[in-house]
Protein backbone atom coordinates (compact mmCIF):
# COMPACT_ATOMS: atom_id res chain seq x y z
CA UNK A 1 101.70 89.55 69.02
CA UNK A 2 104.54 88.61 71.30
CA UNK A 3 106.73 90.94 72.97
CA UNK A 4 109.93 91.62 70.63
CA UNK A 5 112.24 90.64 72.99
CA UNK A 6 110.19 87.33 73.63
CA UNK A 7 110.76 87.17 69.76
CA UNK A 8 114.21 87.88 70.22
CA UNK A 9 115.12 84.80 72.08
CA UNK A 10 114.93 82.25 69.66
CA UNK A 11 117.96 84.14 67.90
CA UNK A 12 120.18 82.95 71.06
CA UNK A 13 123.21 81.22 70.41
CA UNK A 14 125.82 79.42 72.58
CA UNK A 15 128.39 80.40 70.18
CA UNK A 16 126.66 83.70 68.08
CA UNK A 17 127.02 82.78 64.31
CA UNK A 18 125.54 86.31 63.47
CA UNK A 19 124.94 89.80 64.26
CA UNK A 20 121.16 88.78 65.48
CA UNK A 21 123.03 86.07 67.42
CA UNK A 22 125.49 88.13 69.27
CA UNK A 23 122.21 91.29 69.94
CA UNK A 24 119.95 88.34 70.51
CA UNK A 25 122.48 87.37 73.55
CA UNK A 26 123.62 90.87 74.38
CA UNK A 27 119.52 91.37 75.22
CA UNK A 28 119.31 88.29 77.72
CA UNK A 29 121.56 89.95 79.51
CA UNK A 30 120.10 93.59 80.13
CA UNK A 31 118.46 92.86 83.23
CA UNK A 32 116.61 96.45 82.70
CA UNK A 33 116.02 95.95 78.29
CA UNK A 34 112.12 96.37 78.06
CA UNK A 35 110.81 92.96 77.82
CA UNK A 36 106.98 93.71 77.55
CA UNK A 37 107.23 95.98 75.11
CA UNK A 38 106.34 96.55 71.31
CA UNK A 39 106.24 99.43 70.65
CA UNK A 40 108.84 100.44 67.55
CA UNK A 41 109.62 103.74 68.64
CA UNK A 42 109.95 103.15 72.97
CA UNK A 43 112.61 99.35 72.12
CA UNK A 44 114.75 102.28 70.05
CA UNK A 45 114.74 105.07 72.36
CA UNK A 46 116.14 102.07 74.63
CA UNK A 47 118.21 101.16 72.82
CA UNK A 48 120.32 104.41 71.80
CA UNK A 49 120.45 105.01 75.46
CA UNK A 50 121.20 102.54 77.30
CA UNK A 51 122.32 99.25 74.42
CA UNK A 52 125.98 99.87 74.37
CA UNK A 53 126.48 96.73 73.48
CA UNK A 54 124.70 97.32 70.49
CA UNK A 55 127.36 98.37 67.40
CA UNK A 56 124.65 99.53 64.89
CA UNK A 57 121.10 99.82 65.24
CA UNK A 58 120.85 98.65 61.33
CA UNK A 59 121.17 94.91 62.93
CA UNK A 60 118.07 96.19 65.91
CA UNK A 61 115.98 97.17 62.62
CA UNK A 62 116.57 94.46 60.20
CA UNK A 63 115.45 92.03 64.04
CA UNK A 64 112.70 94.83 63.57
CA UNK A 65 112.22 93.96 59.96
CA UNK A 66 112.33 89.79 60.74
CA UNK A 67 109.98 91.17 63.67
CA UNK A 68 107.64 92.06 62.15
CA UNK A 69 107.06 89.35 59.30
CA UNK A 70 106.87 87.36 61.94
CA UNK A 71 103.61 88.91 63.24
CA UNK A 72 101.24 89.04 60.27
CA UNK A 73 101.71 85.36 59.52
């Protein structure tokens, strides 16, 4: 299973078209983001404390659901 960070990086885009792309860009620039984590609680706790760039945790939840779908294939 690849890390959430690795999964999210496929959404990076120089001109983000949606909130997930913007989130991916911001996570890329966050050098403290837990890059090897596959754990929802670890990531959500990190973002709640340090994710000042995230307008709403619902963006993370949406990205997490896409991650779970991609990893169960």
